[in-house]
XYZ file of C-alpha atoms in Angstrom:
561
model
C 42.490 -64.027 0.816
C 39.981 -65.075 -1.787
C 36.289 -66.605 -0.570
C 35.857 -69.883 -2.896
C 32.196 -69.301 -2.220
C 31.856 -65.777 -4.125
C 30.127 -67.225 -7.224
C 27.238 -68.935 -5.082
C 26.330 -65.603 -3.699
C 24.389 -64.725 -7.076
C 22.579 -67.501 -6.598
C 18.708 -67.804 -5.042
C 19.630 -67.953 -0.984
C 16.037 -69.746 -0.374
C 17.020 -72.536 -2.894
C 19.690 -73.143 -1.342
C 20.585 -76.247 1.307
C 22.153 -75.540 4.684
C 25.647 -76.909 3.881
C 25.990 -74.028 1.332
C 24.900 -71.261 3.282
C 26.987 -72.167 6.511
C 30.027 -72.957 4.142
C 29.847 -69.649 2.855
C 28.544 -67.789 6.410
C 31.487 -69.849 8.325
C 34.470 -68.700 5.570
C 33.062 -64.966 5.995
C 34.781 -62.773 8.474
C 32.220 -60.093 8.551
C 29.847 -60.751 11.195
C 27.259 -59.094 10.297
C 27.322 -60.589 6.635
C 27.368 -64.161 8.584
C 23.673 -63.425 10.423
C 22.371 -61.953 6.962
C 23.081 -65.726 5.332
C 21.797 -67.252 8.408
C 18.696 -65.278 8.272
C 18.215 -66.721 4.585
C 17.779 -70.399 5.474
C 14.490 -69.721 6.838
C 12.741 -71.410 4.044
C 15.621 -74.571 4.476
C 15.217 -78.087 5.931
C 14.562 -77.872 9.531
C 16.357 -81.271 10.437
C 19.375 -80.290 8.038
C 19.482 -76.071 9.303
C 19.616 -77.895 13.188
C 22.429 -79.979 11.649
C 24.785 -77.778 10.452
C 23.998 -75.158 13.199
C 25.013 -77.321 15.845
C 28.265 -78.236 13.939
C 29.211 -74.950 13.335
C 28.627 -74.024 16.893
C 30.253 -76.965 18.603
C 33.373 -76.217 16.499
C 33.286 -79.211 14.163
C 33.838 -76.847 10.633
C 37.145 -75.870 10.192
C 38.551 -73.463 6.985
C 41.346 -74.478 4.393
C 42.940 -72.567 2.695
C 44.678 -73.337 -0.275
C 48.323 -72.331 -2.209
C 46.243 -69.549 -4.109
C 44.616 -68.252 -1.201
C 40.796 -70.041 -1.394
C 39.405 -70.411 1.538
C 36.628 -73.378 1.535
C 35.167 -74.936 4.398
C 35.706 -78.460 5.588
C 34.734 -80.996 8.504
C 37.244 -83.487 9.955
C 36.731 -87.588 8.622
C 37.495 -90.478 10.325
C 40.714 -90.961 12.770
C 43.864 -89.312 12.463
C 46.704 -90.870 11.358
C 50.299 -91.660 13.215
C 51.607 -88.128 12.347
C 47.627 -87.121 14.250
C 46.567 -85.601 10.875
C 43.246 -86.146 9.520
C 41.411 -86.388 6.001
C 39.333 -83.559 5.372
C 35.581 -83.526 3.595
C 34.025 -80.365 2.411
C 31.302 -78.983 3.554
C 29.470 -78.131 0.275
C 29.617 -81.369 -1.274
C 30.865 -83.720 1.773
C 33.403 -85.478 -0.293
C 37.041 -86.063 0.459
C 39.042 -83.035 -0.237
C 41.500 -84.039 -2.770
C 44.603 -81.179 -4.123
C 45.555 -80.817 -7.852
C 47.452 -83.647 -7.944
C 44.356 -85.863 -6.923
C 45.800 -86.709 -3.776
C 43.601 -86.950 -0.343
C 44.697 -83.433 1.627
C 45.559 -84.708 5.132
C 46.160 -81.567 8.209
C 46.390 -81.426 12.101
C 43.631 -79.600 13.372
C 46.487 -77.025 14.254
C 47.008 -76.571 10.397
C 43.406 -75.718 9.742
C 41.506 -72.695 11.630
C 38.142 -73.216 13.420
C 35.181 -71.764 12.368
C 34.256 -69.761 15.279
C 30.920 -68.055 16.525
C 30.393 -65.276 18.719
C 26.630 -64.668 20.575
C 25.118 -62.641 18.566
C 25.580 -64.986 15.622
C 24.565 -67.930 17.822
C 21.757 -65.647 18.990
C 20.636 -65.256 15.196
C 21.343 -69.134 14.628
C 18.523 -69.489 17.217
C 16.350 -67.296 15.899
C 16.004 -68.907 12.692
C 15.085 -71.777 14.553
C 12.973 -70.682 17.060
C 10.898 -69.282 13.819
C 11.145 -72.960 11.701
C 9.428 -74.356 14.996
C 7.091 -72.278 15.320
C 6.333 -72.797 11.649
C 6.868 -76.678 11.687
C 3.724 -78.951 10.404
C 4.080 -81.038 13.175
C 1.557 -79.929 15.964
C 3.564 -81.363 18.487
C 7.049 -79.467 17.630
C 5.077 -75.911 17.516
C 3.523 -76.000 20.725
C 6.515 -77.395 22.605
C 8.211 -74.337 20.607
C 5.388 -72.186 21.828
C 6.146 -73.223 25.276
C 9.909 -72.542 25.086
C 9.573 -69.087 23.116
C 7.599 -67.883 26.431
C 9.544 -69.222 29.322
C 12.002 -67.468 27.339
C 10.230 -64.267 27.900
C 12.276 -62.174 25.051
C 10.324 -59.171 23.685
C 11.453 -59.424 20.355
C 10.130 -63.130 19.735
C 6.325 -61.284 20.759
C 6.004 -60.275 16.933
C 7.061 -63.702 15.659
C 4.135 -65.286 18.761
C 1.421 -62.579 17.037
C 2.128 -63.629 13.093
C 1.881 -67.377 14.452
C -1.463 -66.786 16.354
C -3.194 -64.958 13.440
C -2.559 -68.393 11.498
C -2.922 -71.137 14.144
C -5.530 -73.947 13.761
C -4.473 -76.048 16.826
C -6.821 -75.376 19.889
C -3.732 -76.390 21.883
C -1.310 -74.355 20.186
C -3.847 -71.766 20.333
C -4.034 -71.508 24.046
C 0.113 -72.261 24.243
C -0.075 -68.949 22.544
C -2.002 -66.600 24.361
C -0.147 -68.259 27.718
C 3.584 -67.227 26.113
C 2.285 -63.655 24.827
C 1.355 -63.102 28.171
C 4.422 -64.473 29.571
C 6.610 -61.969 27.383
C 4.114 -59.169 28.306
C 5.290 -59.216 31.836
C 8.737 -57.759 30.602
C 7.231 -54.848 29.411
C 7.769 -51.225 30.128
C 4.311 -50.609 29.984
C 2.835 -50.683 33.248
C -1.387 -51.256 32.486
C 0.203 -54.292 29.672
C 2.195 -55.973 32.338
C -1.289 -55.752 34.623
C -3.439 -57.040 31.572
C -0.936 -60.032 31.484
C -0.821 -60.681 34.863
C -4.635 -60.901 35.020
C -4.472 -62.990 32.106
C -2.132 -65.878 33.339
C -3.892 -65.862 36.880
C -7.368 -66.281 35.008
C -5.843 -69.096 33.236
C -4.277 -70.847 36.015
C -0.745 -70.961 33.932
C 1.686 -73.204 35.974
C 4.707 -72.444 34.107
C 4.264 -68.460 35.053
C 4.341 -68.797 38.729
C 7.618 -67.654 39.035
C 8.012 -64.862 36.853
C 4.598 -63.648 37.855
C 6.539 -63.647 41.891
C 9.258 -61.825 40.021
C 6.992 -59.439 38.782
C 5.270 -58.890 42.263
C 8.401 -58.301 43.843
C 9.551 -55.686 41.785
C 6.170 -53.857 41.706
C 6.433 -53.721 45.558
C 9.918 -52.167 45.191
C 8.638 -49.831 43.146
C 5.589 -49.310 45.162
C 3.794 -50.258 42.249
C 0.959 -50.986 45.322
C -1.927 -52.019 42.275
C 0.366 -54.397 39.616
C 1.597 -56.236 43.451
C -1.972 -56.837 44.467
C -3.316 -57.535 41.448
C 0.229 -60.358 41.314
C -0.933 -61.810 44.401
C -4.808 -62.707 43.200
C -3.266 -64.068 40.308
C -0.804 -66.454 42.356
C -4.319 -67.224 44.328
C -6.303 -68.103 41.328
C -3.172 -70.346 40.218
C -2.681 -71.867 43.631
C -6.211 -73.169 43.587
C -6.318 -74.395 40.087
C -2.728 -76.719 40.749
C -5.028 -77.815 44.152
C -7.816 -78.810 41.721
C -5.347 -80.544 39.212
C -4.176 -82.427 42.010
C -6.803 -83.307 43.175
C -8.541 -84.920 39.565
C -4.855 -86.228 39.142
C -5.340 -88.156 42.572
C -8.628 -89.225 41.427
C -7.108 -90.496 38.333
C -4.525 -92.180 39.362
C -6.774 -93.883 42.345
C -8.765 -95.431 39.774
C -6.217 -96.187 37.680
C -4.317 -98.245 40.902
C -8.048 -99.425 41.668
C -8.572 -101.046 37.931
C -4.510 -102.802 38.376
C -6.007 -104.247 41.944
C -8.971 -105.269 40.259
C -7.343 -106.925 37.329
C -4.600 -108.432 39.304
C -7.539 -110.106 41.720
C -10.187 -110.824 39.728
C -9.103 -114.501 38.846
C -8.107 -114.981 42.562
C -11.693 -113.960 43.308
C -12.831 -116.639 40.958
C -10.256 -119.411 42.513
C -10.390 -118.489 45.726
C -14.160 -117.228 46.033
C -16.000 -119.337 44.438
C -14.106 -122.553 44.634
C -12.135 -121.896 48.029
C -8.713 -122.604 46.720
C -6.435 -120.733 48.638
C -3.928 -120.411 45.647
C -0.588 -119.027 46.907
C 0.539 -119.683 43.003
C -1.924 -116.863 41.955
C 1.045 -114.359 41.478
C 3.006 -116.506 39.379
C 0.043 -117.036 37.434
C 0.141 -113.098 36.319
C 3.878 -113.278 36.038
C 3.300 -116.525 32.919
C 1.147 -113.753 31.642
C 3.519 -111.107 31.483
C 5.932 -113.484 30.047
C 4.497 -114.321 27.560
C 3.853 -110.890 26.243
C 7.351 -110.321 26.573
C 8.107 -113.175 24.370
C 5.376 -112.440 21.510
C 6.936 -109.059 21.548
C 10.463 -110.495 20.983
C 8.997 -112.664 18.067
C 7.421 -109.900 16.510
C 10.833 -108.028 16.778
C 14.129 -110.005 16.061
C 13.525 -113.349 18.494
C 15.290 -114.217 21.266
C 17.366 -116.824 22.655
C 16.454 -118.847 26.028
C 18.868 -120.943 28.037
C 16.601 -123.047 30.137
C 18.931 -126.302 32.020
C 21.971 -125.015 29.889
C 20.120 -125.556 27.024
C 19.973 -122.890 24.241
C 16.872 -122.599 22.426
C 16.669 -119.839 19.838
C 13.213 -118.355 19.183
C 13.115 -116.627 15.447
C 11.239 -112.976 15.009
C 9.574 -111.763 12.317
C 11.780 -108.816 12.119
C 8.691 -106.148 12.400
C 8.782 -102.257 13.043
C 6.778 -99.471 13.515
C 2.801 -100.308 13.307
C 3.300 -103.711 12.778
C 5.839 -104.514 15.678
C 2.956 -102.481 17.906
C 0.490 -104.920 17.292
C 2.513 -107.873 18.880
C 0.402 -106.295 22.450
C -3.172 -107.011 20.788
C -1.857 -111.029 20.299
C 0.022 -111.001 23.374
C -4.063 -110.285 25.138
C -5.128 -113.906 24.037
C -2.218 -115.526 24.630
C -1.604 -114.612 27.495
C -4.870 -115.872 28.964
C -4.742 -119.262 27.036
C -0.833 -119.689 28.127
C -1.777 -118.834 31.946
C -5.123 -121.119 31.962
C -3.072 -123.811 30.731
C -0.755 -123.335 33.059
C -3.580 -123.256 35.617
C -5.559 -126.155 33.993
C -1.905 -128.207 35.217
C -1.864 -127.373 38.248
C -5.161 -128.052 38.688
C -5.214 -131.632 37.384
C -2.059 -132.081 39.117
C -2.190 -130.991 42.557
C -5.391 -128.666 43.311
C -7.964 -131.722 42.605
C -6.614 -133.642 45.862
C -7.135 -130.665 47.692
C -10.976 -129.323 47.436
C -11.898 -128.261 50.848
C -8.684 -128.728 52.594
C -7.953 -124.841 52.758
C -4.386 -125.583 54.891
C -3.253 -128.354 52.911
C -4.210 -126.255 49.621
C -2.198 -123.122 50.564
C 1.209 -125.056 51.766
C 0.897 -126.775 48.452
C 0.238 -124.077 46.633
C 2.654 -121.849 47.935
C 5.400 -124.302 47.257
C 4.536 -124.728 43.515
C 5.072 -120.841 43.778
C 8.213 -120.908 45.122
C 8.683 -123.882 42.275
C 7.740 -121.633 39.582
C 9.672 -119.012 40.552
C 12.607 -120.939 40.174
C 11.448 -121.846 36.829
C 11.478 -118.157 35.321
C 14.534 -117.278 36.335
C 15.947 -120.537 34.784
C 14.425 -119.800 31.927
C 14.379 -116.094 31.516
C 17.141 -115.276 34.068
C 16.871 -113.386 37.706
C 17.241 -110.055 36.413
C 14.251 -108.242 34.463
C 13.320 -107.968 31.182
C 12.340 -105.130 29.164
C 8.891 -104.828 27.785
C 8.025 -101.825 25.318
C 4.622 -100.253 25.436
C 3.627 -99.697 21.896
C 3.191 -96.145 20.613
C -0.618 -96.639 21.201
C -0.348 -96.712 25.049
C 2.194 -94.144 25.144
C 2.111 -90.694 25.966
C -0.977 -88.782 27.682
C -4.362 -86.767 27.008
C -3.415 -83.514 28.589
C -7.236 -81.740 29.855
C -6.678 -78.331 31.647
C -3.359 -79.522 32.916
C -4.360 -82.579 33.985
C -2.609 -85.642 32.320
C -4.290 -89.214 31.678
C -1.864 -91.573 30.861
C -2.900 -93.431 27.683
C -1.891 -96.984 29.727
C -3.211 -95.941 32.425
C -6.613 -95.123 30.273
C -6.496 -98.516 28.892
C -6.151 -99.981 32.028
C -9.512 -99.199 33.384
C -11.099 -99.418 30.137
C -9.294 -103.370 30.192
C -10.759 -103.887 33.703
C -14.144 -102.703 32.904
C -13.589 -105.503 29.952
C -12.947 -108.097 32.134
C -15.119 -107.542 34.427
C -18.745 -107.785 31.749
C -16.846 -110.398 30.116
C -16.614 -112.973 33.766
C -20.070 -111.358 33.951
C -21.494 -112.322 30.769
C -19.607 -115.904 31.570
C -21.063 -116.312 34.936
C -24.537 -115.464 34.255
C -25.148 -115.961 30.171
C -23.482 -119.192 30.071
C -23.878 -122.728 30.393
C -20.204 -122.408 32.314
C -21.657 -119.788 34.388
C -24.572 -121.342 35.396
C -22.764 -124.717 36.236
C -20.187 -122.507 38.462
C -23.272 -121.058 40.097
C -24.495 -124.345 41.120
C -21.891 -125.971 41.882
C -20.087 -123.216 44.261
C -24.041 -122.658 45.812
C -24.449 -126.675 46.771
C -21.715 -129.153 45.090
C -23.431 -131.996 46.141
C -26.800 -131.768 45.121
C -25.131 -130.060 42.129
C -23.402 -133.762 41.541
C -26.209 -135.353 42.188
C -28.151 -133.364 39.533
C -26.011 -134.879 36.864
C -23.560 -132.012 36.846
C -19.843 -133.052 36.205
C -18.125 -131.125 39.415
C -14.692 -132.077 38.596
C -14.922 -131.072 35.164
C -16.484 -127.693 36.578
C -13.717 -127.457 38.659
C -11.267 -127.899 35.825
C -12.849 -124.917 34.040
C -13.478 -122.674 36.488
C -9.643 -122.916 38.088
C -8.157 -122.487 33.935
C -10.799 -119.467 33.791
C -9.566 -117.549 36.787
C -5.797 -118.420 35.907
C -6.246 -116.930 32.898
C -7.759 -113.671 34.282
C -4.597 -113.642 36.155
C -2.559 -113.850 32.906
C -4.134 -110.697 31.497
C -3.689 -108.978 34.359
C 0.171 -109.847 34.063
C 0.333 -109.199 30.197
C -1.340 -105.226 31.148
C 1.326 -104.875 33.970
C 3.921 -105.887 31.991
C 3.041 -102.357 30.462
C 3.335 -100.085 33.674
C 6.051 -102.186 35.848
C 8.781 -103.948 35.817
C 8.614 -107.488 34.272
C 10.350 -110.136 36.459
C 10.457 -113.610 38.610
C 9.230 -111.749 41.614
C 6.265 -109.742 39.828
C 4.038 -111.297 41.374
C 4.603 -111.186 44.826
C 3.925 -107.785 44.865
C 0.485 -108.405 44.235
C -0.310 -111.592 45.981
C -1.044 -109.774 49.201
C -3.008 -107.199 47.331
C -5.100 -109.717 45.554
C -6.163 -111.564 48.784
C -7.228 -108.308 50.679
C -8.953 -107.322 48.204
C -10.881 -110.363 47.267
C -11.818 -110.675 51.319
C -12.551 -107.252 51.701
C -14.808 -107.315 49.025
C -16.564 -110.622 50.062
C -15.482 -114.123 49.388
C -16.978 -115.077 46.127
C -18.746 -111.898 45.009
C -17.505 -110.284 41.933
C -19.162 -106.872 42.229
C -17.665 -107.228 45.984
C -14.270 -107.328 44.666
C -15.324 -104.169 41.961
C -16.036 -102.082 44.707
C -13.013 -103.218 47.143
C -10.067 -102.563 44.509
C -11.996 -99.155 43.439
C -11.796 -98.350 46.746
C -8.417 -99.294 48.226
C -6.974 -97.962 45.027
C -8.567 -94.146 45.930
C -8.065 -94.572 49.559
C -4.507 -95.869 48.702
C -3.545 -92.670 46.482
C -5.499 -90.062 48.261
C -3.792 -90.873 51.724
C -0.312 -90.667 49.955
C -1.162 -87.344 48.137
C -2.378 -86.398 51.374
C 0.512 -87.366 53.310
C 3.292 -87.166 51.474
C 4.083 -90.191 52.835
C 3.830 -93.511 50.589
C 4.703 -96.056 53.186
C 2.643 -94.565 55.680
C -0.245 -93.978 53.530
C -0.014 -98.081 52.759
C 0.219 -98.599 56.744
C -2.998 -96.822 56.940
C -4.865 -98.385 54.350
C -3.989 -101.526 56.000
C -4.957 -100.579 59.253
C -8.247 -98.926 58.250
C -8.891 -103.232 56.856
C -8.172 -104.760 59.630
C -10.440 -102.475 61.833
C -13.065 -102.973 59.029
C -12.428 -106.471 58.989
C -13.158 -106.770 62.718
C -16.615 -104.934 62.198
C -17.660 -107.274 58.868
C -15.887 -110.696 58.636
C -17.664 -111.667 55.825
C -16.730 -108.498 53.733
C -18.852 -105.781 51.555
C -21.412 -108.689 50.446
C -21.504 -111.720 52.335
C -22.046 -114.981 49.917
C -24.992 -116.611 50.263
C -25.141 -120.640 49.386
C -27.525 -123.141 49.940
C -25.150 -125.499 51.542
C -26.039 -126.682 54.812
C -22.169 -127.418 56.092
């Protein structure tokens, strides 16, 4: 049998591609002589070495070998035929394998042999790997290779760990580093190195070494190794405390975080409701026309969509963008969604909410039929199901700190609330608006009689809050599912929050959402419990509720009635 690779093996091995070097290592029955070629695509493409490796291993290269003995190595194309034979490409050049003759060579895969592996040549395959990740450019790709090298906790990857720390700019990959040295250093044989390791992972509260450091403990007791046991169990103290301190700033977080989604979601409804007394049972689907219509300005900014509203079919074109581009459809979406939501708002106003200014019962039957109404609407339009909204790259992932992770939409969802809440700030105190709202929700009469249009006032100040309500949906259609019922899971929310804080006080409703949020999240951390953490929360309102009707802050108005 005659190898058709033998005159490549004069040739440079670091110059050459992946598909050469597993065509030859695949044809070669030596095993040994297969892990030296292996070994030599260190220097190769990453993407293409993980390529090839994974077809060779999965048993997609298969050897032919031809009427004068040649052995070459080739991958199956397409289907097989009606006789179940199958064109063949090679590996080397991946074109159609062709005979003398210049006619297509067709085989059954029982015609052919498989390229097999055994685990030490897998075991090198991995190795070569392992050592193009640790190399790789990408910050990302080393220290998730970093992480897997020492869970892996093979002595003979320590060397390759050491040559990659002496080079390693990262302050991330840096400390990934020190955390999987130490990991391997618990296999050791040497006792006062598997100590120094132990210590080492306990003083830096590593997470991922809990259980090999209880490995480690248990032997040492065993082996009434009475000093590497005790010195196990301070470390498993010192980690124990730091996961009850990353819990806790996670809690914190995330308490906030639920906080500044309260806040956002009732913000307009303290606007609506507070200062013009509208009980507005159509807040919810006010936030859900938000989230809308970021889902649509996404679509546009991607390939369109089509809408079937009353059996109609209207087709929306895109704009066909990717990458950067298609991730700035969310900073449009932001406007429009507030413009689309107070128009939406302004409507219902000038429709309906106008003939019912303090007439609080009226106002909420009405109100929560044009819910119900618009309900309908969506799913008409959009359907009853869900639709998908994609966060752009920009508010995904996380900002890892000492094991604690903040969310990058979860980040921009305080920093958004915060936003809102100097911007109906700046409106309500800066402004011309503002200082009509102020005067009008203080004494309406004498406000009218002062000259001041209250109807138009009215007008703005209901389009103003519904829009606050549509950024709040456009921001949730980031973090939750986007639907017809969105915004019933907030109603409720909004209203408690909004009363708890004080009828018509914005810094009332601040401090309510901040605070139901953290109570909200601690209890169910606390707990374990989510429903019953919720029951609690709701309980601990009412009681407050019964102690101060009126709320955190009380509004004050110059109205005699």
């Amino acid at each position: 049998m005659h190898l058709w690779f033998a005159p490549l093996q004069a040739q440079d091995q670091a110059a050459r591609s992946a598909r050469e070097v597993v065509a030859e290592a695949s044809a070669l029955i030596d095993v040994d002589q297969q892990k030296a070629l292996v070994e030599t695509l260190a220097a190769a493409s990453p993407e293409e070495v993980a390529i090839w490796f994974a077809k060779w291993k999965e048993g997609e290269i298969y050897l032919l070998e031809d009427d004068a003995g040649n052995v070459s190595a080739v991958t199956l194309e397409g289907e097989p035929d009606a006789e179940d034979k199958y064109s063949l490409a090679s590996v080397v050049t991946g074109k159609t394998v062709a005979g003398a003759d210049g006619a297509v060579i067709r085989k059954t895969k029982d015609e052919i042999t498989m390229a097999d592996t055994d685990s030490s040549l897998r075991k090198a395959m991995k190795g070569v790997t392992d050592r193009m990740a640790l190399s790789s450019a990408d910050p990302v790709r080393r220290l998730r290779a970093v992480k897997d090298t020492g869970l892996e906790q093979d002595p003979n990857k320590l060397v390759l760990l050491e040559q990659r720390a002496a080079v390693e700019k990262s302050g991330k990959v840096k400390a990934a580093l020190v955390e999987a040295m130490a990991l391997i250093k618990l296999r050791s044989e040497d006792l006062a190195v598997r100590e120094a390791a132990v210590m080492e992972l306990g003083k830096m509260g590593s997470i991922a070494s809990q259980e090999a450091i209880k490995t480690v403990r248990t032997e040492a007791e065993t082996a009434g190794q009475t000093k590497l046991a005790a010195v196990c169990s301070k470390a498993l103290s010192d980690i124990a405390g730091h996961i009850s301190r990353v819990n806790t700033a996670s809690t914190a977080f995330h308490g906030l975080s639920y906080g500044s989604v309260l806040l956002i979601a009732a913000i307009g409804l303290a606007i609506t409701f507070g200062l013009m007394g509208v009980i507005n049972m159509a807040h919810g689907e006010l936030i859900v026309v938000g989230a809308y219509t970021t889902y649509v300005i996404q679509k546009i900014f991607a390939a369109g969509l089509v809408l079937s509203p009353f059996g109609m079919k209207i087709s929306i074109p895109g704009f066909n963008l990717t990458g950067t581009s298609w991730g700035m459809y969310f900073i449009v979406a932001i406007p429009a969604s507030f413009l689309v939501a107070a128009g939406v708002g302004l409507l219902l106003e000038r429709s309906i909410i106008r003939f019912l200014y303090k007439r609080p019962l009226e106002s909420l039957l009405a109100t929560w039929g044009v819910s119900m109404v618009l309900q309908q609407l969506f799913k008409l339009v959009f359907g009853s199901n869900n639709v998908q909204v994609e966060s752009p790259a920009y508010l995904s992932g996380n900002w890892t700190v000492n094991d604690v992770a903040f969310n990058w939409n979860r980040v921009f969802v305080i920093a958004f609330a915060a936003f809102i809440i100097f911007l109906t700030w700046v409106i309500l105190t800066k402004t011309r608006l503002g200082l009509l709202i102020r005067a009008v929700m203080q004494n309406r009469s004498m406000a009218a009689c002062m000259g001041v249009r209250t109807e138009r006032v009215n007008m703005m100040t209901f389009a103003f809050g519904s829009g606050l309500a549509g950024l709040a949906g456009a921001f949730l259609s980031q973090i939750t599912n986007t639907g017809p019922n969105l915004g019933q899971a907030y109603i409720v929310d909004s209203f408690m929050t909004v009363v708890v804080g004080g009828v018509g006080n914005i810094m009332g409703t601040v401090i309510s959402a901040l605070g139901i949020g953290m109570a909200d999240q601690s209890l169910q951390q606390a707990l374990g419990n989510p429903v019953l953490g919720k029951i609690l929360v709701l309980g601990a309102i009412i009681l407050f509720l019964q102690w101060k009707p009126s709320g955190l802050f009380a509004t004050r108005s110059r109205s005699l009635d």
